[in-house]
């Protein structure tokens, strides 16, 4: 019974408020349902190394994608990309479901290079955990970004979405990318990178990973 209880615990949300309205009487707000998205800043040395490699592969005027070789992502031992990302995944799982990753296997790492008007349509990833890292960002049309909510997404935001339009429930969150921002999320979570209006390249790296967790 105790083993079953501990397994079920990973699906139970915490009772810590996500926001508080301090007016009297105070209101505590909770957001217990739905997936957890993590964001962190990748060390600049790794961003620079990824960009140096990608510079030899991308075209200066054409959107493209390419895989990162296994020896490249593993290079550097404890300072390698796979070592850092595996550590992020372990921290993410510990917070998201209270589990400990016994093994993290990476299916693939790849780089996406995009120019103005190029979308990444709504999609999900394979594997248990996925992520996206921003390596380069274009100069965006500020007037376009400052317009209405819908038009503002033409600034190339990344949007995560779940479910449909439901009253008293959120179904979409949009983040404005910054170089070095690394998002970690469930592989099944739908997301979309809107096309941007501006000049230059939007460059990102993504990964898919399969994770085995320790059973109690």
Short mmCIF file of C-alpha atoms in Angstrom, two decimals:
data_model
loop_
_atom_site.label_atom_id
_atom_site.label_comp_id
_atom_site.label_asym_id
_atom_site.label_seq_id
_atom_site.Cartn_x
_atom_site.Cartn_y
_atom_site.Cartn_z
CA UNK A 1 0.00 0.00 0.00
CA UNK A 2 2.78 2.42 0.92
CA UNK A 3 4.51 1.81 -2.42
CA UNK A 4 1.31 2.58 -4.33
CA UNK A 5 0.75 5.71 -2.27
CA UNK A 6 4.24 6.99 -3.01
CA UNK A 7 3.78 6.37 -6.73
CA UNK A 8 0.49 8.26 -6.75
CA UNK A 9 2.04 11.16 -4.84
CA UNK A 10 3.93 12.30 -7.92
CA UNK A 11 0.59 13.19 -9.53
CA UNK A 12 -0.64 15.28 -6.60
CA UNK A 13 -0.22 19.05 -6.82
CA UNK A 14 1.24 21.05 -3.94
CA UNK A 15 -0.94 23.34 -1.87
CA UNK A 16 1.47 26.29 -2.04
CA UNK A 17 -0.21 29.35 -3.60
CA UNK A 18 1.17 30.52 -6.93
CA UNK A 19 -0.09 34.08 -6.27
CA UNK A 20 -1.65 36.08 -3.46
CA UNK A 21 -4.04 39.04 -3.48
CA UNK A 22 -3.12 40.87 -0.26
CA UNK A 23 -6.34 42.90 -0.01
CA UNK A 24 -8.58 42.07 2.96
CA UNK A 25 -9.48 39.31 3.20
CA UNK A 26 -6.43 37.89 1.36
CA UNK A 27 -7.02 35.60 -1.60
CA UNK A 28 -4.66 32.68 -2.24
CA UNK A 29 -4.52 31.46 -5.84
CA UNK A 30 -3.55 27.95 -6.92
CA UNK A 31 -2.69 26.53 -10.32
CA UNK A 32 -2.64 22.81 -9.55
CA UNK A 33 -3.45 21.26 -12.91
CA UNK A 34 -1.48 21.01 -16.09
CA UNK A 35 2.21 20.60 -16.93
CA UNK A 36 5.17 22.39 -15.42
CA UNK A 37 7.46 24.43 -17.69
CA UNK A 38 10.97 25.21 -16.47
CA UNK A 39 13.19 28.04 -17.69
CA UNK A 40 16.85 28.56 -16.93
CA UNK A 41 19.86 30.35 -18.40
CA UNK A 42 22.43 28.11 -20.07
CA UNK A 43 26.09 28.93 -19.35
CA UNK A 44 27.42 31.34 -21.99
CA UNK A 45 30.37 29.07 -22.78
CA UNK A 46 27.94 26.40 -24.03
CA UNK A 47 25.92 28.93 -26.02
CA UNK A 48 29.13 30.13 -27.69
CA UNK A 49 30.27 26.59 -28.47
CA UNK A 50 26.91 25.68 -30.00
CA UNK A 51 26.87 28.84 -32.10
CA UNK A 52 30.43 28.26 -33.30
CA UNK A 53 29.45 24.80 -34.53
CA UNK A 54 26.15 25.98 -36.02
CA UNK A 55 27.91 28.80 -37.89
CA UNK A 56 29.57 26.14 -40.05
CA UNK A 57 26.22 24.56 -40.94
CA UNK A 58 23.63 27.30 -41.44
CA UNK A 59 22.93 29.31 -44.56
CA UNK A 60 22.92 33.12 -44.27
CA UNK A 61 19.71 33.45 -46.26
CA UNK A 62 17.77 30.18 -45.99
CA UNK A 63 15.98 28.52 -43.07
CA UNK A 64 17.37 25.09 -42.25
CA UNK A 65 17.59 22.33 -39.61
CA UNK A 66 20.39 19.90 -38.81
CA UNK A 67 21.22 17.25 -36.22
CA UNK A 68 24.01 17.66 -33.69
CA UNK A 69 26.42 14.69 -33.73
CA UNK A 70 26.59 12.49 -30.64
CA UNK A 71 30.32 13.10 -30.21
CA UNK A 72 29.80 16.88 -30.26
CA UNK A 73 27.06 16.96 -27.60
CA UNK A 74 29.09 14.55 -25.40
CA UNK A 75 32.38 16.38 -25.76
CA UNK A 76 33.80 17.84 -22.55
CA UNK A 77 32.77 15.27 -19.93
CA UNK A 78 31.23 17.07 -16.97
CA UNK A 79 31.14 20.29 -19.02
CA UNK A 80 29.43 18.66 -22.01
CA UNK A 81 26.01 19.61 -23.28
CA UNK A 82 24.51 16.22 -22.39
CA UNK A 83 25.85 16.40 -18.84
CA UNK A 84 24.36 19.85 -18.24
CA UNK A 85 21.00 19.03 -19.84
CA UNK A 86 20.70 15.71 -17.97
CA UNK A 87 21.22 17.66 -14.75
CA UNK A 88 18.50 20.12 -15.72
CA UNK A 89 16.12 17.23 -16.46
CA UNK A 90 16.81 15.65 -13.07
CA UNK A 91 16.07 18.93 -11.31
CA UNK A 92 12.92 19.37 -13.43
CA UNK A 93 11.58 15.91 -12.59
CA UNK A 94 12.30 16.36 -8.90
CA UNK A 95 10.22 19.53 -8.88
CA UNK A 96 7.51 18.48 -11.33
CA UNK A 97 6.65 15.08 -9.88
CA UNK A 98 8.96 14.44 -6.95
CA UNK A 99 10.78 11.63 -8.76
CA UNK A 100 14.46 10.83 -9.14
CA UNK A 101 15.79 10.12 -12.62
CA UNK A 102 17.63 6.82 -12.69
CA UNK A 103 18.64 7.20 -16.33
CA UNK A 104 18.37 9.91 -18.97
CA UNK A 105 18.73 8.84 -22.60
CA UNK A 106 18.82 11.47 -25.32
CA UNK A 107 17.14 10.58 -28.58
CA UNK A 108 18.35 13.57 -30.57
CA UNK A 109 19.65 17.13 -30.40
CA UNK A 110 19.08 19.42 -33.36
CA UNK A 111 19.43 23.07 -34.38
CA UNK A 112 16.76 25.13 -36.15
CA UNK A 113 17.78 28.24 -38.10
CA UNK A 114 14.92 30.50 -39.23
CA UNK A 115 14.51 33.81 -41.01
CA UNK A 116 11.60 36.25 -41.26
CA UNK A 117 8.23 34.69 -42.00
CA UNK A 118 9.26 31.12 -41.15
CA UNK A 119 6.93 29.42 -38.64
CA UNK A 120 7.29 26.32 -36.50
CA UNK A 121 3.69 25.07 -36.60
CA UNK A 122 1.96 23.67 -33.51
CA UNK A 123 3.64 20.39 -32.61
CA UNK A 124 4.81 18.12 -29.81
CA UNK A 125 7.98 16.07 -29.38
CA UNK A 126 8.70 12.40 -28.90
CA UNK A 127 10.08 11.14 -25.60
CA UNK A 128 9.27 12.06 -22.03
CA UNK A 129 11.01 15.43 -21.75
CA UNK A 130 11.85 17.99 -24.42
CA UNK A 131 13.48 21.38 -24.48
CA UNK A 132 14.41 24.38 -26.56
CA UNK A 133 17.39 26.72 -26.17
CA UNK A 134 17.67 30.09 -27.90
CA UNK A 135 21.09 30.71 -29.48
CA UNK A 136 20.51 33.76 -31.69
CA UNK A 137 17.65 36.22 -32.11
CA UNK A 138 16.72 38.57 -34.94
CA UNK A 139 16.14 42.29 -34.80
CA UNK A 140 12.34 42.42 -34.55
CA UNK A 141 10.08 45.15 -35.86
CA UNK A 142 9.27 46.99 -32.62
CA UNK A 143 6.14 48.59 -34.04
CA UNK A 144 4.78 45.15 -34.89
CA UNK A 145 5.62 43.82 -31.45
CA UNK A 146 3.89 46.78 -29.78
CA UNK A 147 0.61 46.23 -31.60
CA UNK A 148 -2.29 44.06 -30.46
CA UNK A 149 -1.83 40.76 -28.63
CA UNK A 150 -2.26 38.68 -31.77
CA UNK A 151 0.01 40.89 -33.89
CA UNK A 152 2.56 41.01 -31.08
CA UNK A 153 3.10 37.32 -31.42
CA UNK A 154 4.62 38.11 -34.81
CA UNK A 155 7.67 39.06 -32.74
CA UNK A 156 8.59 35.38 -32.70
CA UNK A 157 7.41 34.41 -29.24
CA UNK A 158 7.27 30.76 -28.20
CA UNK A 159 3.78 29.73 -27.13
CA UNK A 160 2.79 26.69 -25.09
CA UNK A 161 -0.85 25.61 -25.19
CA UNK A 162 -3.07 22.97 -23.68
CA UNK A 163 -6.78 22.23 -24.00
CA UNK A 164 -9.16 24.75 -25.47
CA UNK A 165 -10.81 27.95 -24.37
CA UNK A 166 -12.24 27.14 -20.96
CA UNK A 167 -13.66 29.69 -18.57
CA UNK A 168 -11.67 30.16 -15.32
CA UNK A 169 -8.76 28.23 -16.77
CA UNK A 170 -5.62 29.27 -18.61
CA UNK A 171 -4.79 27.49 -21.86
CA UNK A 172 -1.87 29.46 -23.36
CA UNK A 173 1.38 31.02 -22.19
CA UNK A 174 3.73 33.07 -24.39
CA UNK A 175 7.40 33.78 -23.72
CA UNK A 176 9.57 36.36 -25.44
CA UNK A 177 12.83 34.56 -26.23
CA UNK A 178 16.19 35.74 -24.92
CA UNK A 179 19.57 34.37 -25.97
CA UNK A 180 20.57 31.67 -23.50
CA UNK A 181 17.00 30.95 -22.32
CA UNK A 182 16.48 27.20 -22.05
CA UNK A 183 12.94 25.82 -21.65
CA UNK A 184 12.32 22.28 -20.38
CA UNK A 185 8.84 20.73 -20.62
CA UNK A 186 6.94 17.47 -21.18
CA UNK A 187 7.45 16.12 -24.68
CA UNK A 188 3.68 15.88 -25.22
CA UNK A 189 3.04 19.57 -24.52
CA UNK A 190 1.90 21.40 -27.64
CA UNK A 191 3.91 24.47 -28.59
CA UNK A 192 4.47 26.77 -31.54
CA UNK A 193 7.12 29.31 -32.52
CA UNK A 194 5.44 32.16 -34.33
CA UNK A 195 7.06 33.66 -37.45
CA UNK A 196 8.74 36.98 -36.85
CA UNK A 197 8.89 40.22 -38.82
CA UNK A 198 12.41 41.63 -38.78
CA UNK A 199 15.97 41.00 -39.90
CA UNK A 200 18.52 38.40 -38.98
CA UNK A 201 18.33 34.82 -37.77
CA UNK A 202 16.35 33.10 -35.05
CA UNK A 203 18.48 30.12 -34.03
CA UNK A 204 17.46 27.53 -31.47
CA UNK A 205 18.48 24.08 -30.31
CA UNK A 206 16.00 21.41 -29.29
CA UNK A 207 16.24 17.94 -27.77
CA UNK A 208 14.14 14.87 -26.97
CA UNK A 209 14.91 12.65 -24.00
CA UNK A 210 13.55 9.44 -22.49
CA UNK A 211 13.77 9.20 -18.72
CA UNK A 212 13.64 6.18 -16.40
CA UNK A 213 12.73 7.10 -12.83
CA UNK A 214 13.48 5.16 -9.68
CA UNK A 215 10.48 3.27 -8.45
CA UNK A 216 9.83 3.44 -4.69
#
